[in-house]
PDB file of C-alpha atoms in Angstrom:
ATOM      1  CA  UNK Z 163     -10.791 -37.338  59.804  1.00 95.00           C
ATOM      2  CA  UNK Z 164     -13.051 -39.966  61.363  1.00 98.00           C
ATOM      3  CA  UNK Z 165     -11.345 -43.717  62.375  1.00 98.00           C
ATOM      4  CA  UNK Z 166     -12.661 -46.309  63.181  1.00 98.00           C
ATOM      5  CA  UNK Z 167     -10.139 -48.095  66.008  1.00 98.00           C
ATOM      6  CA  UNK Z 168     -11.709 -51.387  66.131  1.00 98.00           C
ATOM      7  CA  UNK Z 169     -13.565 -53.786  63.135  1.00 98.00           C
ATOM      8  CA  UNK Z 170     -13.444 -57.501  62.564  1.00 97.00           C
ATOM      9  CA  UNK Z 171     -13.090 -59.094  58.926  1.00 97.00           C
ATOM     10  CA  UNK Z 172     -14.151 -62.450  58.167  1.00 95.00           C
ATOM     11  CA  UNK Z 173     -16.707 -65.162  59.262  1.00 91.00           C
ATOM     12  CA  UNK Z 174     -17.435 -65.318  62.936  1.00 84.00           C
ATOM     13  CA  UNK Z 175     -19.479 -67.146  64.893  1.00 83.00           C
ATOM     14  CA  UNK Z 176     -22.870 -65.257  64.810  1.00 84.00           C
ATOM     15  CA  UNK Z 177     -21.877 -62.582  62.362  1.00 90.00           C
ATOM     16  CA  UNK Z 178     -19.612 -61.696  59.570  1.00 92.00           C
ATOM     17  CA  UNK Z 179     -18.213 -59.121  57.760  1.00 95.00           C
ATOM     18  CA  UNK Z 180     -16.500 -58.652  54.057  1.00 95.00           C
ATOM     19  CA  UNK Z 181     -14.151 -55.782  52.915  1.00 96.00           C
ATOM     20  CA  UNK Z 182     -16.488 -54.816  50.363  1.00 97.00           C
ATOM     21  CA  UNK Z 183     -18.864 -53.849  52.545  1.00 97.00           C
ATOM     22  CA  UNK Z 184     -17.016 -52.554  55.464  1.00 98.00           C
ATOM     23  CA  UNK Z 185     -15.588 -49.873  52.899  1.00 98.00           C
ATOM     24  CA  UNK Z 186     -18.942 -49.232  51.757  1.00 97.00           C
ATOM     25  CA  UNK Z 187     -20.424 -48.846  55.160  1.00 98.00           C
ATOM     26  CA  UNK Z 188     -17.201 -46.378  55.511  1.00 98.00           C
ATOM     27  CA  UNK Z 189     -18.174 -44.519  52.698  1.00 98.00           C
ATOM     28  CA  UNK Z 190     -21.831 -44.384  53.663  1.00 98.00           C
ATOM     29  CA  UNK Z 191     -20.657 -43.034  57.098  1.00 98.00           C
ATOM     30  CA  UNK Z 192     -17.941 -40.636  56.027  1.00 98.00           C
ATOM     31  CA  UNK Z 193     -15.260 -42.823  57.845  1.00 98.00           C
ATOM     32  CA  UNK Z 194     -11.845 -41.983  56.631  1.00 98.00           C
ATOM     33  CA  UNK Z 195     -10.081 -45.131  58.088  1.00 98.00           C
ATOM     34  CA  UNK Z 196     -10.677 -48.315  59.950  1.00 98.00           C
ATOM     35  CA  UNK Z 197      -8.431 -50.652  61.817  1.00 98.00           C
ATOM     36  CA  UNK Z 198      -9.007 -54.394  61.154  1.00 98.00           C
ATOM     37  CA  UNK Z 199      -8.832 -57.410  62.647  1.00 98.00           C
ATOM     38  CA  UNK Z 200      -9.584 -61.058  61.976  1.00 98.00           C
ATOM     39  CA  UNK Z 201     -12.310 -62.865  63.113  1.00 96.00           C
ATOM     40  CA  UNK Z 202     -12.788 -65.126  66.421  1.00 95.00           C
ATOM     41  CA  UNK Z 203     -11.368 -68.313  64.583  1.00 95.00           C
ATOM     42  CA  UNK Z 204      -8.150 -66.477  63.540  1.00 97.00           C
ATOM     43  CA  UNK Z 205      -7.511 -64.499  67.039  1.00 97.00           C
ATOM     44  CA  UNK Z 206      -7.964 -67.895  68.911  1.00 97.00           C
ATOM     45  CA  UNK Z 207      -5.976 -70.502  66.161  1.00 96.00           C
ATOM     46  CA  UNK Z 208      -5.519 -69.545  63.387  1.00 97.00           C
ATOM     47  CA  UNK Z 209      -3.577 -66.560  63.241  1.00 98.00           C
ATOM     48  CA  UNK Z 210      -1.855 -66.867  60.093  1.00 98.00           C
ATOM     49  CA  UNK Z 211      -4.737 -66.850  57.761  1.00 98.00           C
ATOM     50  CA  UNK Z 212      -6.164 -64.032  60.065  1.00 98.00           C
ATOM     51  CA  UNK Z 213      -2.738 -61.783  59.490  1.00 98.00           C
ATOM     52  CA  UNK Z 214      -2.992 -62.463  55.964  1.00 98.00           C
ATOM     53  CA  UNK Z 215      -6.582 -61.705  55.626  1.00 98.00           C
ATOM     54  CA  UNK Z 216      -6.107 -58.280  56.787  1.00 98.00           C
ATOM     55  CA  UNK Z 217      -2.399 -57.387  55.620  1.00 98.00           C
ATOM     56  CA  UNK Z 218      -4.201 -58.601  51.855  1.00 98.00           C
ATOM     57  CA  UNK Z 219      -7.601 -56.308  52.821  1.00 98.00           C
ATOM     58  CA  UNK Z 220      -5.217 -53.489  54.097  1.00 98.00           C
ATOM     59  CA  UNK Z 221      -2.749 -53.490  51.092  1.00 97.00           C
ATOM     60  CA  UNK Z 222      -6.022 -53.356  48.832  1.00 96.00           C
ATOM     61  CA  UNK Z 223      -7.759 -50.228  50.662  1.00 97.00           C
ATOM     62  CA  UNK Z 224      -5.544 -47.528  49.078  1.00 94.00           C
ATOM     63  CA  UNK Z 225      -3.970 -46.924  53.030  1.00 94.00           C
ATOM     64  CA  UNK Z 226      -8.258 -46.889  53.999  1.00 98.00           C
ATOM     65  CA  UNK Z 227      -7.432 -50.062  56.085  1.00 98.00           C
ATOM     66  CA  UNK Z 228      -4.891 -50.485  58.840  1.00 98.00           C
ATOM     67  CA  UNK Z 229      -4.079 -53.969  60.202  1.00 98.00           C
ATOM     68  CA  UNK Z 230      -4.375 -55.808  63.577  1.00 98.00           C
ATOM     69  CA  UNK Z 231      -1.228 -58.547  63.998  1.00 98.00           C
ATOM     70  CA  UNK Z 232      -3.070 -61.412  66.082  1.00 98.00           C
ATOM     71  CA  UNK Z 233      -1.011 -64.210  68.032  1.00 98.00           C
ATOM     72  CA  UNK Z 234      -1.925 -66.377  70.449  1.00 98.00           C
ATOM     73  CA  UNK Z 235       0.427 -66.324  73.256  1.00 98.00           C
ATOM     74  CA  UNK Z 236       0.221 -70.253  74.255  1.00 98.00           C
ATOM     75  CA  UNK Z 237       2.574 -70.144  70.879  1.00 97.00           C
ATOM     76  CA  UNK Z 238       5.599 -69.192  72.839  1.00 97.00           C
ATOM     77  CA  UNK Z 239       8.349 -67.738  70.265  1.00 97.00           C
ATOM     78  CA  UNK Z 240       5.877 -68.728  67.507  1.00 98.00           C
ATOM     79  CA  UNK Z 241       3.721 -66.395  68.581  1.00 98.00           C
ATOM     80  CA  UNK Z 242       6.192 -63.896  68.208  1.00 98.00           C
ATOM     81  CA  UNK Z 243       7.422 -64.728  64.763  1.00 98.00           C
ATOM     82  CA  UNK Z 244       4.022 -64.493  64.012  1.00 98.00           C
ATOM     83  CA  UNK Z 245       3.778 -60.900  64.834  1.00 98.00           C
ATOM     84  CA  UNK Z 246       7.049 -60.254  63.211  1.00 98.00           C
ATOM     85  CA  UNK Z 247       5.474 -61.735  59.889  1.00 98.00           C
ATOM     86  CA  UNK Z 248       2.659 -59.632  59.925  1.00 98.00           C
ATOM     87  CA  UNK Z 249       4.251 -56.274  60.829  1.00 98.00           C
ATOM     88  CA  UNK Z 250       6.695 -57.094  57.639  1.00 98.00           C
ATOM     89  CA  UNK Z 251       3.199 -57.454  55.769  1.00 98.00           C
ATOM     90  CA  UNK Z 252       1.688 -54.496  56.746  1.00 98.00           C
ATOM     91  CA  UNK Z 253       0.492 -54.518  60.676  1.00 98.00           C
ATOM     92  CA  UNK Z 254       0.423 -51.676  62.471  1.00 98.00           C
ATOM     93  CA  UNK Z 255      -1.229 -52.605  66.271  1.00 98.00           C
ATOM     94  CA  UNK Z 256      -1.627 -55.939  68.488  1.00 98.00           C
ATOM     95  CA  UNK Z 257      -5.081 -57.458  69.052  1.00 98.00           C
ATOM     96  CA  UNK Z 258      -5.771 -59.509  72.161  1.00 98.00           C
ATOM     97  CA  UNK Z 259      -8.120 -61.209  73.686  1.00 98.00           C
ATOM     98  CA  UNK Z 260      -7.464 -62.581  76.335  1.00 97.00           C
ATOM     99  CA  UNK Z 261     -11.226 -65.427  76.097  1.00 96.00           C
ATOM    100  CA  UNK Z 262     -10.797 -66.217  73.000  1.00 96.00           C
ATOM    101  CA  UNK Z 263      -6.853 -67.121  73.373  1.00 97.00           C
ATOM    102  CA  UNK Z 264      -7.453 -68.723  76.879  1.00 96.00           C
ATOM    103  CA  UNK Z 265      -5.177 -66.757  79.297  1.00 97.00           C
ATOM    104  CA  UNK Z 266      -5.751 -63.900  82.324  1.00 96.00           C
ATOM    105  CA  UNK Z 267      -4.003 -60.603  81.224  1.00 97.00           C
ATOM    106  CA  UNK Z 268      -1.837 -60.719  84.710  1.00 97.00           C
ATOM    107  CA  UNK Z 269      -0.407 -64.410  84.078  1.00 96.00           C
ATOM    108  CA  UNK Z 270       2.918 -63.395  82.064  1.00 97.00           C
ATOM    109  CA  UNK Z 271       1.807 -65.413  79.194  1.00 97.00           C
ATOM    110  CA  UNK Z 272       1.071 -62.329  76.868  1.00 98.00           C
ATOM    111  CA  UNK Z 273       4.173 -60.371  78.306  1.00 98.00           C
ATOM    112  CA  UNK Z 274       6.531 -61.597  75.161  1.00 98.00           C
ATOM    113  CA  UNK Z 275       3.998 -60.524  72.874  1.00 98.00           C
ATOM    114  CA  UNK Z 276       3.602 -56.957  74.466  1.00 98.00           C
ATOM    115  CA  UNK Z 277       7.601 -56.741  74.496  1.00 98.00           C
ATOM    116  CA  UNK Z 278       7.327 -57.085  70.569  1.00 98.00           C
ATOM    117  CA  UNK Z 279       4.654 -54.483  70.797  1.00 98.00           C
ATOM    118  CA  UNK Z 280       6.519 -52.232  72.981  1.00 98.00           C
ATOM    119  CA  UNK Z 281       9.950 -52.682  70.622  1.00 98.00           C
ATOM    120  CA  UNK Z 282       7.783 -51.876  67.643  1.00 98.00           C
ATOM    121  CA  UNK Z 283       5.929 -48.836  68.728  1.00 98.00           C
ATOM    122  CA  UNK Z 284       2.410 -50.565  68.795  1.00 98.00           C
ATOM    123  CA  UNK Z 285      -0.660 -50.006  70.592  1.00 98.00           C
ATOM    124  CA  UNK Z 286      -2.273 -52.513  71.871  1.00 98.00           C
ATOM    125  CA  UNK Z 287      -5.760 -53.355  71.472  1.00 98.00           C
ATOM    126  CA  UNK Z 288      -7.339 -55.590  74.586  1.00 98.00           C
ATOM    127  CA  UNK Z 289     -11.071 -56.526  74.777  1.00 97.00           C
ATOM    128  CA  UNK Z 290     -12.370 -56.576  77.693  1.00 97.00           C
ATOM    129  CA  UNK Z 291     -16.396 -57.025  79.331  1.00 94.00           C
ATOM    130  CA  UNK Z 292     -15.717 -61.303  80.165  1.00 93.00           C
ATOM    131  CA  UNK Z 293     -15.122 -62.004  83.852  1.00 93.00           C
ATOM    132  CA  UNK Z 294     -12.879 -63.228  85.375  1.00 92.00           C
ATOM    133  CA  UNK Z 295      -9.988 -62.697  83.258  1.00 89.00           C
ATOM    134  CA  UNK Z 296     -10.863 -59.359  80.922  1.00 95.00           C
ATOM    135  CA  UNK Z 297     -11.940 -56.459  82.932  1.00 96.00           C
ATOM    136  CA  UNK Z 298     -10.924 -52.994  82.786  1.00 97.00           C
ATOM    137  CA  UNK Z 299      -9.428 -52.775  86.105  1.00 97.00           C
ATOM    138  CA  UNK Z 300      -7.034 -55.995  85.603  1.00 97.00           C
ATOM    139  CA  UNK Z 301      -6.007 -54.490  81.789  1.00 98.00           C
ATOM    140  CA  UNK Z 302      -5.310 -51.253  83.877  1.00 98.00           C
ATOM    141  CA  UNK Z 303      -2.753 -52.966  86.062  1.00 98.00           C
ATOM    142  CA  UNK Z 304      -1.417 -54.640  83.041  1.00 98.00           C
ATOM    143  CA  UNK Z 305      -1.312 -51.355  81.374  1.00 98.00           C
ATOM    144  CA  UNK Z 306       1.016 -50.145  84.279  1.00 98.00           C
ATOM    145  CA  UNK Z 307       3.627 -53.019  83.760  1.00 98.00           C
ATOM    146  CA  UNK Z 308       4.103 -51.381  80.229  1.00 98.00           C
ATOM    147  CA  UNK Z 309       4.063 -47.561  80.378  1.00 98.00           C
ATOM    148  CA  UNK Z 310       5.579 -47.070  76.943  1.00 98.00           C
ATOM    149  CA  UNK Z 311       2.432 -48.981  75.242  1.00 98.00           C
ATOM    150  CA  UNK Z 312      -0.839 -46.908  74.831  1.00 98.00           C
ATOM    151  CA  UNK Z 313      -3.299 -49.790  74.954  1.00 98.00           C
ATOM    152  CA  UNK Z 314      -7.342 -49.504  73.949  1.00 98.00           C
ATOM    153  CA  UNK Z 315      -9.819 -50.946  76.497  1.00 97.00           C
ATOM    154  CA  UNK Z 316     -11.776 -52.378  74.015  1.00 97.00           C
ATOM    155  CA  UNK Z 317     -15.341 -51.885  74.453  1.00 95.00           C
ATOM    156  CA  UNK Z 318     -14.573 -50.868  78.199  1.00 94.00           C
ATOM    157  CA  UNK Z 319     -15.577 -53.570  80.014  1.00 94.00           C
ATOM    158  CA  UNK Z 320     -19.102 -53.504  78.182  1.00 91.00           C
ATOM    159  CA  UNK Z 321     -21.852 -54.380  78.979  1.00 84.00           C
ATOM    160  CA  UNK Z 322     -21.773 -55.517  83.029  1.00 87.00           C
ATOM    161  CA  UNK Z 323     -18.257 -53.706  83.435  1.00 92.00           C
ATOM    162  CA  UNK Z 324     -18.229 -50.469  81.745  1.00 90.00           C
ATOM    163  CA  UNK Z 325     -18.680 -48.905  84.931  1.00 89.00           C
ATOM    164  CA  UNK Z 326     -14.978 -49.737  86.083  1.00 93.00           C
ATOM    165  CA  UNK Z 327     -13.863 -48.431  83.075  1.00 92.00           C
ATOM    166  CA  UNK Z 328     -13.353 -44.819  84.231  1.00 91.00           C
ATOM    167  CA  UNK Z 329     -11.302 -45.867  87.283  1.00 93.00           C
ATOM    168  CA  UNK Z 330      -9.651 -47.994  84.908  1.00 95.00           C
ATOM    169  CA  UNK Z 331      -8.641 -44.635  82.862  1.00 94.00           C
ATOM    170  CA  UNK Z 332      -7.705 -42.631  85.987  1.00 93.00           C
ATOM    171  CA  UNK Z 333      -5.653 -45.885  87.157  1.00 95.00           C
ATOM    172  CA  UNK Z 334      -3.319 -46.133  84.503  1.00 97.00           C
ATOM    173  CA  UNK Z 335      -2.744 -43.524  82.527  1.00 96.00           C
ATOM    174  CA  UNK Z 336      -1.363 -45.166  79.356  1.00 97.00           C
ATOM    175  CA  UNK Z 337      -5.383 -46.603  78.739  1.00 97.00           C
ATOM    176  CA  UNK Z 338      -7.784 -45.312  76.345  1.00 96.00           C
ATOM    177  CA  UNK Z 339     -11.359 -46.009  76.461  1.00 94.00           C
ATOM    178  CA  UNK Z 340     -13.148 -47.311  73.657  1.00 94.00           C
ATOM    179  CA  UNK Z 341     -16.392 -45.057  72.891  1.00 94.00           C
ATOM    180  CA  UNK Z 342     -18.530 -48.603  71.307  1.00 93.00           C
ATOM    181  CA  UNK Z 343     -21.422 -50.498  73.706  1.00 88.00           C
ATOM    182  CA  UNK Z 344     -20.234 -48.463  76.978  1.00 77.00           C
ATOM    183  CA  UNK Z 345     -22.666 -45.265  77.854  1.00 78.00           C
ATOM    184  CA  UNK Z 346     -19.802 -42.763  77.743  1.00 78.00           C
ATOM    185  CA  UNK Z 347     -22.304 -40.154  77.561  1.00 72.00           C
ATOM    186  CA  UNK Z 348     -23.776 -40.333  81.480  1.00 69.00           C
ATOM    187  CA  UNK Z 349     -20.298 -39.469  82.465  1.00 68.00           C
ATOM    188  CA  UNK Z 350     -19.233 -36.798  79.806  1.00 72.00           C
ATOM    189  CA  UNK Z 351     -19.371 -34.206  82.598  1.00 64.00           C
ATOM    190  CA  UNK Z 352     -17.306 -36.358  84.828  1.00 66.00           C
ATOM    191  CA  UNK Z 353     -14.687 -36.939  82.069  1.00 68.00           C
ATOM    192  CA  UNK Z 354     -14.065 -33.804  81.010  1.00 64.00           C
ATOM    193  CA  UNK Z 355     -14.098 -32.526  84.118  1.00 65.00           C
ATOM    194  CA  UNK Z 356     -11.463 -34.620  85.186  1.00 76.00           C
ATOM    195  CA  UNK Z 357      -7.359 -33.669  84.515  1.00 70.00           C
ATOM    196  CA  UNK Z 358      -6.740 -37.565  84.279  1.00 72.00           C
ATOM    197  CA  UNK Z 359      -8.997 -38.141  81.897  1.00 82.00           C
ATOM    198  CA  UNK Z 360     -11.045 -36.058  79.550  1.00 84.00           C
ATOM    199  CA  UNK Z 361     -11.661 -36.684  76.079  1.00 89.00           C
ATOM    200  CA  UNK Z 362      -8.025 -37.147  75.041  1.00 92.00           C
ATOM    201  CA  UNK Z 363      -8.586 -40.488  76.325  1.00 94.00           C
ATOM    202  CA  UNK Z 364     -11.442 -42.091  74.490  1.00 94.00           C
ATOM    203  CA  UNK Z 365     -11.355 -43.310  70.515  1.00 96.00           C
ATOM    204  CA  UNK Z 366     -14.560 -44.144  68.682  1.00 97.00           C
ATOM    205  CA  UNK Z 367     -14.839 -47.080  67.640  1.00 97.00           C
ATOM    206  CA  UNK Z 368     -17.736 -49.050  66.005  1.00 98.00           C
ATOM    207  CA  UNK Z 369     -16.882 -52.853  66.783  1.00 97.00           C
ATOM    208  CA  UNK Z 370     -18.648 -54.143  63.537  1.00 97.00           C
ATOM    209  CA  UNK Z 371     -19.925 -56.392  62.697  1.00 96.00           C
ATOM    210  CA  UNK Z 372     -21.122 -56.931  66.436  1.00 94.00           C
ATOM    211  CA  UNK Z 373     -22.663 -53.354  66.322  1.00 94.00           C
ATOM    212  CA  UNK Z 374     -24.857 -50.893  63.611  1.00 95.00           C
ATOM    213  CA  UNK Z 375     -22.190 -48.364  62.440  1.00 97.00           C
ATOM    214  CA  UNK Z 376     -24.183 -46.009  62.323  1.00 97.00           C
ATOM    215  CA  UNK Z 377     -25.501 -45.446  65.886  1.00 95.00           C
ATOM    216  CA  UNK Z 378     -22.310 -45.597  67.136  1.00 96.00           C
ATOM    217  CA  UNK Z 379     -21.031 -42.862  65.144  1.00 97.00           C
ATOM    218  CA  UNK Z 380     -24.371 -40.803  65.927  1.00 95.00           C
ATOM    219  CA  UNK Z 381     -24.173 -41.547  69.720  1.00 91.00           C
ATOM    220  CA  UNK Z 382     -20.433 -39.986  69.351  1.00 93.00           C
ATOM    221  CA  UNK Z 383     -22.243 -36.759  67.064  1.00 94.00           C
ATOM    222  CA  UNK Z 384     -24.553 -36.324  69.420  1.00 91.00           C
ATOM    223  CA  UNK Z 385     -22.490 -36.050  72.583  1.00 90.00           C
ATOM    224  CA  UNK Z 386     -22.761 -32.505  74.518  1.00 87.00           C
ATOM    225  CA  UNK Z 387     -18.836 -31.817  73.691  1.00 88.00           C
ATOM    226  CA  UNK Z 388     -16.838 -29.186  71.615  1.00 90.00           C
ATOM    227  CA  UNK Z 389     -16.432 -29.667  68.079  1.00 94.00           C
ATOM    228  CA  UNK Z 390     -12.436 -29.809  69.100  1.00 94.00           C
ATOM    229  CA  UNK Z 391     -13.123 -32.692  71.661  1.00 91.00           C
ATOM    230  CA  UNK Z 392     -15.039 -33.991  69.113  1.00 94.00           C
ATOM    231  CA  UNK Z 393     -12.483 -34.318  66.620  1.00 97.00           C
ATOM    232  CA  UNK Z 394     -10.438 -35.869  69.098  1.00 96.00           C
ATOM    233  CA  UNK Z 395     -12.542 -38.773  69.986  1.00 95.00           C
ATOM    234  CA  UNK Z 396     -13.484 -39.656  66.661  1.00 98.00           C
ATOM    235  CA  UNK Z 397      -9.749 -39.640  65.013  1.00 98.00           C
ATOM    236  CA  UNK Z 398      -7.345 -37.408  66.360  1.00 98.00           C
ATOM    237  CA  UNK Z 399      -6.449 -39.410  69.270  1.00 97.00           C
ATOM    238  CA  UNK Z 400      -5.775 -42.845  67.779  1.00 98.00           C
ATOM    239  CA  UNK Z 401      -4.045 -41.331  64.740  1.00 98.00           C
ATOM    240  CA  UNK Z 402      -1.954 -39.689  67.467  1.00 97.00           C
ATOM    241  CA  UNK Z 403      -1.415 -43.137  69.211  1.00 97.00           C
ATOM    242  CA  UNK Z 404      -0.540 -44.702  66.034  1.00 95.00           C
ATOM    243  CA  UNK Z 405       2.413 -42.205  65.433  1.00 89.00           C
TER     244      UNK Z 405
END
């Protein structure tokens, strides 16, 4: 089974992306399942319509589809009914990033929401690649506040950052790397070489619309890896994640 751990719905800023044709990119691509979240507009503000728009696209997928809940913090206890809303309409994860919603991951402002992640049994999805306040080395220490969470580096501090995003892994080991953007394969060696790592820490993702599908599920074929490795980066470890 191949998943997809990270794809946007809706109309962003530069690009956009509809459920009809995410499932017929998935289809094209022989991707089993994708997890969804909204776009920019509903992770920053409006994160009602953005729950709805993927709890709706998710309950429509025949189980294809998982959702994102989104929240923005600055909400206080809001934010947190928010969540509960969505995970009673379908939501399965936490998105958050931490640009778009105007907070650094270390300021305690996102700590209610990851409590309600934590209760829940969610992973948590972070972006991270913006300086100063999402980088793979600052989600790492945030990762180590909340052992019980698995969070996803998303795209792992691509493009100027990816390279902290192995000491991110080996920092905290409740982080996953996200295989999108960052050149994962100049460091295969070093990953699976290393007991703190390997590949039972990375999940494919393809970031659409922001990327082309299909190279970044042919960078992830064409990796020098096992076919069981394999299998584990692009589905076994985030179906694993998300019980």
């Amino acid at each position: 089974m191949i998943i997809d751990a990270h794809v946007r719905l809706g109309r962003g800023r530069e690009v956009s992306l509809d459920v009809a044709d995410l499932l017929s990119t998935m289809d094209e691509l022989g991707i089993d399942r994708a997890l969804v979240a909204p776009d920019e507009r509903c992770v920053a503000y409006h994160n009602r319509a953005g729950n709805e728009l993927v709890t709706t696209a998710a309950k429509e997928s025949a189980g294809r589809l998982v959702p994102y809940a989104v929240a923005n913090p600055w909400r206080g206890t809001e934010a947190v009914r928010e969540l509960a809303r969505a995970r009673d309409a379908g939501a399965r994860a936490l998105h958050v990033d931490s640009v778009l919603q105007g907070f650094d991951l270390l300021d305690g402002l996102v700590d209610a929401l990851l409590e309600f992640a934590a209760d829940n049994g969610w992973l948590v999805y972070v972006r991270t690649g913006t300086p100063p306040n999402a980088l793979p080395l600052t989600l790492a220490s945030l990762a180590l506040r909340y052992p019980q969470i698995p969070f996803v580096m998303g795209r792992s501090g691509a493009t100027d950052f990816w390279i902290d995003a192995a000491p991110a892994l080996r920092h905290a080991p409740n982080l996953y790397g996200d295989t999108c953007y960052a050149p994962w394969d100049t460091v295969l060696t070093e990953l699976g070489a290393d007991p703190a790592i390997g590949m039972s820490r990375l999940v494919f993702s393809t970031d659409a619309p922001y990327t082309v599908p299909r190279a970044e599920l042919t960078r992830v074929l064409d990796w020098p890896i096992d076919s069981s490795a394999r299998e584990q980066v692009l589905g076994g470890n985030i179906a694993r994640l998300l019980g």
